[in-house]
Short mmCIF file of C-alpha atoms in Angstrom, two decimals:
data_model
loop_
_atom_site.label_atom_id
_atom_site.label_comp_id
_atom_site.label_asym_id
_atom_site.label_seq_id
_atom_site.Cartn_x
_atom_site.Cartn_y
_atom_site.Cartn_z
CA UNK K 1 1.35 234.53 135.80
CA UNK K 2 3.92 235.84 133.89
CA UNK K 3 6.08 232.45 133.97
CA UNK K 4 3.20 230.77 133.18
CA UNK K 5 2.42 232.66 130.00
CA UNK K 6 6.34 232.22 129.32
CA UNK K 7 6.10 228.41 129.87
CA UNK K 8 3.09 227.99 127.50
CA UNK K 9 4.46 229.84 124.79
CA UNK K 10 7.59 227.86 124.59
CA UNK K 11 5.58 224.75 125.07
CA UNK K 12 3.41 226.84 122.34
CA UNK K 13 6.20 226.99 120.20
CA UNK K 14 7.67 223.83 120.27
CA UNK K 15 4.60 222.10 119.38
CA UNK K 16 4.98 224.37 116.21
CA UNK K 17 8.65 224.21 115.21
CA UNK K 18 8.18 220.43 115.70
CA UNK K 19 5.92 219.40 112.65
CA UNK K 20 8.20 222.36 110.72
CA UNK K 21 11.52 220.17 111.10
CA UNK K 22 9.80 217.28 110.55
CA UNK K 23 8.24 218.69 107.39
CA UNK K 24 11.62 219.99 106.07
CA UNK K 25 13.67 216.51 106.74
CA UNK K 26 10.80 214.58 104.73
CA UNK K 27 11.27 217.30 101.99
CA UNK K 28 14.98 216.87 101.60
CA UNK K 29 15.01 212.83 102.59
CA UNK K 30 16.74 210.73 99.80
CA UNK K 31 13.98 208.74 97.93
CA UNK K 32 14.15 204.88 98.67
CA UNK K 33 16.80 202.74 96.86
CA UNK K 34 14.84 201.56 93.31
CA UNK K 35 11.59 204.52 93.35
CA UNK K 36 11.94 207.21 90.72
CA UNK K 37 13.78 205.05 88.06
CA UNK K 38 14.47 206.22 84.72
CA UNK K 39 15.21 203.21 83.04
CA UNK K 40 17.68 201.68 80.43
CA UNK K 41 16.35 201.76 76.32
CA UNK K 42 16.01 198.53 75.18
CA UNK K 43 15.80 197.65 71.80
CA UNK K 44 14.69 194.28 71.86
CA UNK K 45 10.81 195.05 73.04
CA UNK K 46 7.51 194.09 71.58
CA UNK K 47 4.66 196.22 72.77
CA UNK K 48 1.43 196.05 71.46
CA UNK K 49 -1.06 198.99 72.10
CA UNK K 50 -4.57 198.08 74.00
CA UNK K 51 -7.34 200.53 74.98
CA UNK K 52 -10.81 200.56 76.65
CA UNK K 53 -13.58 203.04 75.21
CA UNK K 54 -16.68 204.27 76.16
CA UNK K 55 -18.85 206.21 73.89
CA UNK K 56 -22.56 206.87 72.63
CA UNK K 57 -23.78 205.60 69.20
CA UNK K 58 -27.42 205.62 69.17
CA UNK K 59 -26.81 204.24 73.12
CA UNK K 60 -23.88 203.99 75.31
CA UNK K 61 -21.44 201.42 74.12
CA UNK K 62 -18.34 200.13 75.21
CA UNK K 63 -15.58 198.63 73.83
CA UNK K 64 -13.27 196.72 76.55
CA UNK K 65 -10.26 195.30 75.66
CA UNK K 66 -8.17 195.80 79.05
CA UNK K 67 -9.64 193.21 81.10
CA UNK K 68 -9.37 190.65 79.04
CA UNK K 69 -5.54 191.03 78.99
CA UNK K 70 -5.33 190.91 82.43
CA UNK K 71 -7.17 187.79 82.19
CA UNK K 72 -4.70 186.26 79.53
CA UNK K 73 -1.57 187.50 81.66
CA UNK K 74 -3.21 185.57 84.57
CA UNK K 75 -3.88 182.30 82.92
CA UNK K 76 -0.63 182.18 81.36
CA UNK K 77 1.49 182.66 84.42
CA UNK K 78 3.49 179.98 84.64
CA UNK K 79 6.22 180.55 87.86
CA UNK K 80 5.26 184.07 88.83
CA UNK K 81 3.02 186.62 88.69
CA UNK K 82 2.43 189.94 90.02
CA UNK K 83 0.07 191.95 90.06
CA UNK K 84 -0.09 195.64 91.19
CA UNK K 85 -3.30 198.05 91.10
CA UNK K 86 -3.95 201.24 92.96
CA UNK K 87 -7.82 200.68 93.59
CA UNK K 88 -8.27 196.60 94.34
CA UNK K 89 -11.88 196.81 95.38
CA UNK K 90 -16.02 196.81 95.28
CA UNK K 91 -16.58 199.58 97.20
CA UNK K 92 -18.88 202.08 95.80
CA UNK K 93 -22.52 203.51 96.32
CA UNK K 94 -24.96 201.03 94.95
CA UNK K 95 -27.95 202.99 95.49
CA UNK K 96 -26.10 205.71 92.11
CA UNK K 97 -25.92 202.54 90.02
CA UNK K 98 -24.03 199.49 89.72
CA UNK K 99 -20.49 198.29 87.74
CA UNK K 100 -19.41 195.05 86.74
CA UNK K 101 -17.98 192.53 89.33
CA UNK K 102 -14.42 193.22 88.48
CA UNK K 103 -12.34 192.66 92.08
CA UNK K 104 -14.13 189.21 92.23
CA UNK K 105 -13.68 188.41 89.00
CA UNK K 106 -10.12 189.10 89.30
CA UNK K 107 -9.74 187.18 92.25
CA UNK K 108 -11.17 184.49 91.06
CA UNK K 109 -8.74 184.30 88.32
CA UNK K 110 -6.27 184.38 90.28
CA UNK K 111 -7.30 181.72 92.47
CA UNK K 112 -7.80 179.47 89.76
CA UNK K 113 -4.50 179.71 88.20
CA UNK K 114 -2.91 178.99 91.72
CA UNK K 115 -5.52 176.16 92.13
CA UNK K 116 -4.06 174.80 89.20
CA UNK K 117 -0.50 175.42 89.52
CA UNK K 118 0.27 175.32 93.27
CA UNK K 119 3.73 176.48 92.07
CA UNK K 120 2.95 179.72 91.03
CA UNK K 121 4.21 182.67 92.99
CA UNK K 122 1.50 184.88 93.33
CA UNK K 123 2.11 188.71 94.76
CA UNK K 124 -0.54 191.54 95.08
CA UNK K 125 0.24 195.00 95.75
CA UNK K 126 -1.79 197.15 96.12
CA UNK K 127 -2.88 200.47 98.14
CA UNK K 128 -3.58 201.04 101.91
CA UNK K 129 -6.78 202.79 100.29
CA UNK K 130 -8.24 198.65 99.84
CA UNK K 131 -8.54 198.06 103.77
CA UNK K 132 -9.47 201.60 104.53
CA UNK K 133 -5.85 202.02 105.73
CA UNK K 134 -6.15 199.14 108.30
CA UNK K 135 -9.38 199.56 109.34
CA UNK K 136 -11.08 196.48 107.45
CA UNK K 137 -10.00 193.10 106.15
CA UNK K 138 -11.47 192.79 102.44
CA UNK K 139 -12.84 189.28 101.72
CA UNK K 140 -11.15 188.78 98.26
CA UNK K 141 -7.75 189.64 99.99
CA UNK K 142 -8.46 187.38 102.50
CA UNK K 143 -9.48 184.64 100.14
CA UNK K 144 -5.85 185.59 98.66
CA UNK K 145 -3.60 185.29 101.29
CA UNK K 146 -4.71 182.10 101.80
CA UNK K 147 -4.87 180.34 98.95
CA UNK K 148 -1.00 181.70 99.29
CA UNK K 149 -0.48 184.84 97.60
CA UNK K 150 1.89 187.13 99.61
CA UNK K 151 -0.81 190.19 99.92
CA UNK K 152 0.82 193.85 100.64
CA UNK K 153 -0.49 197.18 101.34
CA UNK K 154 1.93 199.85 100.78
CA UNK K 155 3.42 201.52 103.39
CA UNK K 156 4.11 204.97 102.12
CA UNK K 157 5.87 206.62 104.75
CA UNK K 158 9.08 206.26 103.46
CA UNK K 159 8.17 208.76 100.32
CA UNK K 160 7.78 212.31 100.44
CA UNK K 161 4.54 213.80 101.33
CA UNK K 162 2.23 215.03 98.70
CA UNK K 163 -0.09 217.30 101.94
CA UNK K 164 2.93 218.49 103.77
CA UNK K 165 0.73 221.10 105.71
CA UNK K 166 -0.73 218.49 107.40
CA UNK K 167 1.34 215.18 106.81
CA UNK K 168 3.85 217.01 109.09
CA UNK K 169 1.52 217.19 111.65
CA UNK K 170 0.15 213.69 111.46
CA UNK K 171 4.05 212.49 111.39
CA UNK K 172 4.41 214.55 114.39
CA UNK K 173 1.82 213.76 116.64
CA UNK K 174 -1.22 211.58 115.00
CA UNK K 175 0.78 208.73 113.21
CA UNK K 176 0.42 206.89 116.62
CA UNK K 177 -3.16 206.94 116.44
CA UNK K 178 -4.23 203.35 116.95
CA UNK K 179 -6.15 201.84 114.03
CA UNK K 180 -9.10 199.74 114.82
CA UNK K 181 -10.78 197.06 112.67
CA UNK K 182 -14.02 197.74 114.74
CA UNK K 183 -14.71 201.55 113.78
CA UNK K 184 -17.62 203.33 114.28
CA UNK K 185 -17.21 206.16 111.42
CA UNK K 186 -18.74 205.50 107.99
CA UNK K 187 -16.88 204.16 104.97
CA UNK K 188 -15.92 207.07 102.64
CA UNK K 189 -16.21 205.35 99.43
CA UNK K 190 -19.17 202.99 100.51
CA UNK K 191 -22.04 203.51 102.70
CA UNK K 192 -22.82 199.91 102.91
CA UNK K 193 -18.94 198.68 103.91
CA UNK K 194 -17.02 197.98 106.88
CA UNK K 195 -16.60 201.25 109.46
CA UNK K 196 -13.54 203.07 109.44
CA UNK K 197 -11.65 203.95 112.50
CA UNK K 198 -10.35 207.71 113.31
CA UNK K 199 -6.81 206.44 112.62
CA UNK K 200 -7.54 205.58 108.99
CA UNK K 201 -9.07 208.67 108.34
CA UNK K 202 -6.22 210.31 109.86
CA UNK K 203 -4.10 208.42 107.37
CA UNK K 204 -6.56 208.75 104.48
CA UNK K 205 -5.67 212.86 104.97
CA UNK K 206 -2.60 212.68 103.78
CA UNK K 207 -3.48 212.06 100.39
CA UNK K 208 -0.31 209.99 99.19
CA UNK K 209 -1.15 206.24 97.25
CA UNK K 210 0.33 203.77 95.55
CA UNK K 211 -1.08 205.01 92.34
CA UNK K 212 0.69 201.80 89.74
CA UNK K 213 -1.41 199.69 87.65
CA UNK K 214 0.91 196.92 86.46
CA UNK K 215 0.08 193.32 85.98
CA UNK K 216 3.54 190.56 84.98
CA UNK K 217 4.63 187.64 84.38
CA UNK K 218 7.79 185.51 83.18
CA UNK K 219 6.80 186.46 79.74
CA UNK K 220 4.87 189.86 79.74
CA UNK K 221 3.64 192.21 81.17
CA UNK K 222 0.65 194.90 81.07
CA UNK K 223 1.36 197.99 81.98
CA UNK K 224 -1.73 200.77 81.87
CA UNK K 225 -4.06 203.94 83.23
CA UNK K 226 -6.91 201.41 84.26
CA UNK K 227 -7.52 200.08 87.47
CA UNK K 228 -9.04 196.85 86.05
CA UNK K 229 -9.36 195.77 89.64
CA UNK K 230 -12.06 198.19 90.71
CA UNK K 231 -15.65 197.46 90.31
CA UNK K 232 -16.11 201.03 89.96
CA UNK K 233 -13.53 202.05 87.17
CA UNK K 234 -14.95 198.78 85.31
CA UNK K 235 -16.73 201.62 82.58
CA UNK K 236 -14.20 204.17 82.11
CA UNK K 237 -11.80 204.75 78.90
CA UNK K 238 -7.90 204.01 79.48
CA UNK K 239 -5.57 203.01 77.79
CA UNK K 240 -2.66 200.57 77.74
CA UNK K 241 1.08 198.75 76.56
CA UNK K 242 1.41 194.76 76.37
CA UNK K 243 5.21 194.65 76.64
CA UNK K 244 7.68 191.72 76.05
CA UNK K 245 11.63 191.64 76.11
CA UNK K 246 14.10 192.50 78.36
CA UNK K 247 11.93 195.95 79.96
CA UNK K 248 10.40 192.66 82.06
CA UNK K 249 13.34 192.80 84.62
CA UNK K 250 13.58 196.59 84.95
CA UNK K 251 9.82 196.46 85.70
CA UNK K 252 9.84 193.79 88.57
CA UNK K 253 12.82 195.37 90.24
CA UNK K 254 10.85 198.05 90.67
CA UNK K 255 8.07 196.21 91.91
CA UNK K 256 10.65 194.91 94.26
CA UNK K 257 11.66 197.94 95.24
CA UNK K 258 7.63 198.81 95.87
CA UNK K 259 7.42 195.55 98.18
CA UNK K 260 10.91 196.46 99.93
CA UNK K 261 8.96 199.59 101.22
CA UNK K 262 6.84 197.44 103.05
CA UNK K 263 9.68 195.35 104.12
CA UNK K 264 8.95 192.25 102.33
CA UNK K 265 11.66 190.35 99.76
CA UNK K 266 10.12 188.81 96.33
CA UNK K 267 11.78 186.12 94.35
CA UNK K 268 13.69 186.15 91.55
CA UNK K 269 11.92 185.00 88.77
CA UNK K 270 12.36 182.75 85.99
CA UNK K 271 12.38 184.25 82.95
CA UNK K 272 10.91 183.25 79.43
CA UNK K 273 10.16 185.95 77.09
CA UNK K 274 11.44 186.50 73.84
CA UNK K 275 14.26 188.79 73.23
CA UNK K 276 14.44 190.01 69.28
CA UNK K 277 15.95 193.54 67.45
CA UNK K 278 12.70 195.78 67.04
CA UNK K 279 12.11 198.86 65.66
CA UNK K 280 11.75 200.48 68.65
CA UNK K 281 13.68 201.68 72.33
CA UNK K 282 11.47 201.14 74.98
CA UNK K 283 12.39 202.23 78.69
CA UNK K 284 10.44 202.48 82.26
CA UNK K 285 10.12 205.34 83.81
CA UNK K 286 8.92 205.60 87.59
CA UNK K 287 7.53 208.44 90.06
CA UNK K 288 9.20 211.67 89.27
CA UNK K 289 11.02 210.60 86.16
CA UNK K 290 7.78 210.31 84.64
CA UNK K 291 7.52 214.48 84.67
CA UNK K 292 11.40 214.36 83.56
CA UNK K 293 10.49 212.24 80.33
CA UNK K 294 7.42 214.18 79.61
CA UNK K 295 9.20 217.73 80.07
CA UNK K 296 11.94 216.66 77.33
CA UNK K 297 9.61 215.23 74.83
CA UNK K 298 7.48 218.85 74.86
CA UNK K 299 10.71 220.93 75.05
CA UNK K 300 11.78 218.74 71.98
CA UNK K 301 9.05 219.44 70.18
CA UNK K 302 9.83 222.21 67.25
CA UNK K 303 7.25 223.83 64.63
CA UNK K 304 7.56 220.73 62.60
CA UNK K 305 6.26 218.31 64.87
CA UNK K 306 2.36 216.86 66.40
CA UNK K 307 1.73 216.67 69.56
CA UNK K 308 -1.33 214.67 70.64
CA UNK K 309 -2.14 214.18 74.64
CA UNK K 310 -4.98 212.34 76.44
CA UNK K 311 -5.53 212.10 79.98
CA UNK K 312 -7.50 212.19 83.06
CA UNK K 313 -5.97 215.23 84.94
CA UNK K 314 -3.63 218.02 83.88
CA UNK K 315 -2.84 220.12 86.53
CA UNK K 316 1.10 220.27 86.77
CA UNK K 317 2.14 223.96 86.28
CA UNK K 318 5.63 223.18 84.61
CA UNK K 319 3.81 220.38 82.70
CA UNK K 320 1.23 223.89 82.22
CA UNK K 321 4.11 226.03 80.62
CA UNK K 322 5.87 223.87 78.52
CA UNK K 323 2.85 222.60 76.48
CA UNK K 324 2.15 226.39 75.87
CA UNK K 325 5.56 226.86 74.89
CA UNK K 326 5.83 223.77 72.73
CA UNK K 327 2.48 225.57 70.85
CA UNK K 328 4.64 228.55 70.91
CA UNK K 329 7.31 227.31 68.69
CA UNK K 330 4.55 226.05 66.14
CA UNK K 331 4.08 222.59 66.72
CA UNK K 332 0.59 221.12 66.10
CA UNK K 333 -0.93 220.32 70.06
CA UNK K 334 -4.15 218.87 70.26
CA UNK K 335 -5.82 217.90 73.74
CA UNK K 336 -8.42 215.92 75.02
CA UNK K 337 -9.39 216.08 78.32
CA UNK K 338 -11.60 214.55 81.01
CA UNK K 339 -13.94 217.22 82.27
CA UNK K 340 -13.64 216.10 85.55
CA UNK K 341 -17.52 216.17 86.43
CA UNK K 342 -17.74 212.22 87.64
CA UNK K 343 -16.67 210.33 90.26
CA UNK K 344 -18.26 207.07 91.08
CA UNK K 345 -21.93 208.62 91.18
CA UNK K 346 -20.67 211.80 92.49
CA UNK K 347 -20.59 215.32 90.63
CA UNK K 348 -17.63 217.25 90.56
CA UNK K 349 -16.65 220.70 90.01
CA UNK K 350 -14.29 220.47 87.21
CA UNK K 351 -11.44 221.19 88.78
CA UNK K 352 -8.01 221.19 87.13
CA UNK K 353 -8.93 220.19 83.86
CA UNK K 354 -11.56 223.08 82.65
CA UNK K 355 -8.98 225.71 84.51
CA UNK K 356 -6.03 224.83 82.29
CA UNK K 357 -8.16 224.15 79.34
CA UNK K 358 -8.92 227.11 79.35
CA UNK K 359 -5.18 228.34 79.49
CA UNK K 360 -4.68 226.11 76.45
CA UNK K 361 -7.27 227.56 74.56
CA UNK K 362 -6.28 230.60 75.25
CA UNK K 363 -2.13 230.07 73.88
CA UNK K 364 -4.15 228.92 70.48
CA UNK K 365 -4.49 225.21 71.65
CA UNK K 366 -6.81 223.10 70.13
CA UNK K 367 -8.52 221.12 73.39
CA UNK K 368 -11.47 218.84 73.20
CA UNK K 369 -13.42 217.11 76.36
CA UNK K 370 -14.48 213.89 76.16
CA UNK K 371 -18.24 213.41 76.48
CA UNK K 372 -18.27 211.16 79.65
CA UNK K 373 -21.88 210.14 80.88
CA UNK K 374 -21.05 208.60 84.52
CA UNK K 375 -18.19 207.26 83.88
CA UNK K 376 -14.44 209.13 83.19
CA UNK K 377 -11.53 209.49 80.51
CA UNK K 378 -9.26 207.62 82.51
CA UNK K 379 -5.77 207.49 80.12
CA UNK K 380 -2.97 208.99 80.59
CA UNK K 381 -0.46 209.45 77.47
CA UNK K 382 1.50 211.57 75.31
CA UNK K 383 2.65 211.39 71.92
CA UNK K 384 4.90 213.23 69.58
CA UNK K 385 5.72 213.16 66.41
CA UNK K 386 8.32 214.90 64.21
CA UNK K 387 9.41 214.23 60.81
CA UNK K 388 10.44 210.43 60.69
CA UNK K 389 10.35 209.99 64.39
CA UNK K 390 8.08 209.55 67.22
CA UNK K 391 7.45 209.43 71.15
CA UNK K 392 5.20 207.54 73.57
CA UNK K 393 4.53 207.80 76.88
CA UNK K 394 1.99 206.45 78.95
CA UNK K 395 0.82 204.56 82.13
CA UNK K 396 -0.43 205.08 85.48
CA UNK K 397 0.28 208.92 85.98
CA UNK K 398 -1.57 211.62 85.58
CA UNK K 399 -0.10 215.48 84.59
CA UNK K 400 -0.53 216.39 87.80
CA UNK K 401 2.00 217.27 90.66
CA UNK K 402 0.83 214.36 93.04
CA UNK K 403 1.60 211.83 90.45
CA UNK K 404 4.70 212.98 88.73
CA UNK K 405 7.08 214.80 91.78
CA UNK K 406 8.03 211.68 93.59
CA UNK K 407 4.82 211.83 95.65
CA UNK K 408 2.69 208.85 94.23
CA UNK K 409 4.42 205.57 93.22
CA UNK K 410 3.53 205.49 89.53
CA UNK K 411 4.49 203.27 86.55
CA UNK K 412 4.71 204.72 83.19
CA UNK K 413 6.85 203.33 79.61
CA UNK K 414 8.40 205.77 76.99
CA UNK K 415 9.03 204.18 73.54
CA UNK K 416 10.90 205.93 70.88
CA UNK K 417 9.97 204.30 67.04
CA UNK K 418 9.61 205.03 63.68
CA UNK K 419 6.78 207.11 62.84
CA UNK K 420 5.58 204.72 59.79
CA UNK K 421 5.49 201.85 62.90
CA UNK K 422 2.41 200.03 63.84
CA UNK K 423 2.45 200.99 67.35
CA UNK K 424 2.49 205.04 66.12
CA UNK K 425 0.20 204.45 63.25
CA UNK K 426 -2.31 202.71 65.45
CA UNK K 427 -1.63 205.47 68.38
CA UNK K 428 -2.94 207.99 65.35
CA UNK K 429 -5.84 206.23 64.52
CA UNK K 430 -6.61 205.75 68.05
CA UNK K 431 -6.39 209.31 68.85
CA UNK K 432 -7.89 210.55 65.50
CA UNK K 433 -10.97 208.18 66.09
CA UNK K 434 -12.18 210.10 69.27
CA UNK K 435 -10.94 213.54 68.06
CA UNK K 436 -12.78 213.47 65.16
CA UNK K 437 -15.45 211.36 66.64
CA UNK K 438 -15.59 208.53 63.95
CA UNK K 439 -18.60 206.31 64.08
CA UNK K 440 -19.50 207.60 67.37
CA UNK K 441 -19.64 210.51 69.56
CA UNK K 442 -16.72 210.35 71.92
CA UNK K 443 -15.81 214.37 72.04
CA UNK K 444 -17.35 217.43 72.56
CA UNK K 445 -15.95 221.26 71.92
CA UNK K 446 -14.01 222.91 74.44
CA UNK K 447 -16.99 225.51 74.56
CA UNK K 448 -19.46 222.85 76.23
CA UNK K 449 -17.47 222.62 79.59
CA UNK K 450 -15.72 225.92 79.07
CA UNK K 451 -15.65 227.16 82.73
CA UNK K 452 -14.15 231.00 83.30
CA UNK K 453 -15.22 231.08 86.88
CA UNK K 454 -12.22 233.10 88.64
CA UNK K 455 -12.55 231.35 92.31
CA UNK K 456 -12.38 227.99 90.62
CA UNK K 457 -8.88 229.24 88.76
CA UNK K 458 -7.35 230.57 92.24
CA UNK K 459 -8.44 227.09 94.11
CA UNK K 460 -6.85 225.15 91.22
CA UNK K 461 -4.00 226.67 91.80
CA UNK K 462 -4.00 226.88 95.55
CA UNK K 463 -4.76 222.72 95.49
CA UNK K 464 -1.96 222.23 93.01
CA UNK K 465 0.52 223.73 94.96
CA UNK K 466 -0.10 222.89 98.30
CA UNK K 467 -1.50 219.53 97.63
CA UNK K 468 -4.74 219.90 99.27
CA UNK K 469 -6.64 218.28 96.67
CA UNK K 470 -7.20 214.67 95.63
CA UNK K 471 -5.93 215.07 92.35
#
């Protein structure tokens, strides 16, 4: 008996210390070669701000201007282009309502242009979260691959994990799980789609995407907060940068570097943009350079300066502290915030952006929600300002520690400019239209989603930190 008990706690304890190594060698693995990139300035770019909005003016009305970019980007591809979107997909539950046909309308596009110019290299990247991690074989990328379009899926297991409690189990002992395209569980993000196996799930758990939203060419590129891909995203407000110049090759290296992870090569490409002296430094910044970037604009902000951020989910604590401290020191911060209450038909709780809200509000921040009615405040950006000078940064991440600590791939650009430019001037209009609400209502007061509740403040923080959350 007594052997016995010995044997099963050593067997007891392996099967513990196992997942714990495993955890800690993921935690301090090098990053792949070409993720996490802060970038080289260049001076030669043209970028030309474009943004999606949603608001109510005597009805709901919305004003898209993303989409039709992508469009543009697609029909002018000459020799390549790539295209690279988180959520690629129709999935959603019809019987809440029902979005624009944006993944078929997309493909389509894209078909087209290869229909027409058989020459075209076409690549789509894209998240495992598309074919419910294996488990299904969407029509549109099917359609795709054919037509010959090299189609990938991310494989993320080469990046850190962003649910270590339980990503080192699944490393340890549930990664082998076979993945079957004939499930029998339902779909989590549509009740009327193809079944998902228990090894998707098991993948789904560890919470870790390919979060980019960039769309190239040889002579552009689009980078932004919108997945313009996803039926169900086709209504929310984002924001984003069409970007010429030499930033072009810096931004599909690191698309090749994205591709590399799934062991696949891309071309070089053929460039022909134009490269002329602007009035402006533009660089890209990837993954957990993103947080980097952000942290030194804030801690450069002094009493002189305005600091005006929009975006979808703030959670980050040291993102937290310094925009408190940046208040502070004087400077001017104003906020607006998602309030976090819509998902695709579903309610939420609120959680991060009401918690730290109220945190702002609190340190004499001036925060405003926006007044979503189904659909979400989807950008992602921060700007400062300071005497003759002035900061942008925006793209695909979110404040949150997911998306900015090397946990997500992400795909942001920081631009540095006069502050009398066209891109900051129209950045202040932008920002002062749905602050102040001009010829619409777009924001509410911070009181109208103001949420004190103390268990929702401790979970926040609990999520944030352990990364048992979705944000």
């Amino acid at each position: 008996m007594k052997k016995w008990r010995k044997r099963m706690g050593i067997l007891v304890t392996g099967l513990i210390a196992i997942p714990l190594v495993v955890g800690i060698v993921y935690y301090v693995k090098p990053l792949p070669q070409g993720v996490s990139v802060d970038g080289n300035l260049h001076n030669d770019s043209d970028v030309r701000f474009v943004y999606d909005v949603t608001y109510d003016n005597n009805g709901r009305v919305m004003e898209q201007h993303l989409y039709d970019e992508m469009l543009r980007i697609i029909d002018e591809a000459e020799h390549s282009l790539v295209i690279d979107m988180f959520l690629y997909n129709d999935d959603y539950d019809r019987s809440k309502g029902s979005y624009p046909t944006r993944a078929d309308d997309i493909t389509n596009a894209v078909l087209a242009a290869i229909n027409d110019n058989p020459a075209l290299h076409v690549t789509i990247i894209t998240d495992a979260i598309n074919n419910m991690y294996g488990s299904a074989t969407p029509e549109n990328f099917t359609k795709l691959a054919d037509a010959g379009a090299e189609v990938i899926f991310t494989n993320m297991k080469a990046l850190p994990d962003s649910n270590p409690l339980y990503s080192s189990i699944w490393r340890s002992y549930l990664q082998w799980w076979p993945v079957s395209q004939n499930g029998f569980l339902p779909n989590a993000f549509n009740p009327d789609g193809d079944k998902a196996s228990i090894g998707s799930y098991l993948d789904l758990v560890n919470f870790k995407a390919n979060h980019r939203k960039v769309v190239l060419n040889e002579q552009q590129a689009l980078i932004t907060s919108a997945n313009i891909t996803h039926d169900g995203s086709s209504l929310h407000s984002n924001i984003g940068f069409v970007v010429t110049g030499d930033i072009l090759q810096d931004i599909y290296k690191s698309e090749q570097a994205v591709a590399a992870l799934s062991d696949i090569t891309l071309p070089e490409v053929a460039w022909n943009y134009t490269s002329e002296p602007a009035d402006m430094q533009t660089k890209l910044v990837t993954e957990g350079k993103i947080e980097k970037t952000l942290l030194a604009m804030l801690d450069g902000a002094s009493e002189n300066s305005e600091v005006k951020i929009g975006v979808f989910y703030l959670a980050d604590r040291d993102v937290v502290k310094a925009v408190k401290a940046t208040a502070k020191r004087g400077a001017n911060v104003d906020v607006i915030l998602d309030p976090n209450k819509d998902a695709f038909g579903i309610e939420k709780n609120g959680i991060p952006n009401r918690q730290v809200a109220a945190e702002f509000v609190e340190n004499g921040i001036d925060v405003r929600f926006y007044d979503t009615n189904g659909e979400q405040y989807h950008s992602k950006f921060v700007y400062v300002k300071t005497g003759d000078d002035a900061q942008l940064l925006g793209g695909s991440a979110n404040f949150t520690r997911r998306n900015i600590a090397d946990l997500n791939l992400e795909t942001n650009l920081y631009m540095e400019m006069p502050a009398t430019s066209e891109l900051a001037t129209t950045i202040e209009s932008y920002f002062a239209r749905i602050w102040d609400n001009e010829n619409g209502q777009y924001t509410v007061d911070f009181e109208v989603y103001e949420d004190q509740a103390v268990w929702k403040k401790l979970w926040y923080r609990i999520q944030e930190s352990t990364g048992l959350s979705t944000f």
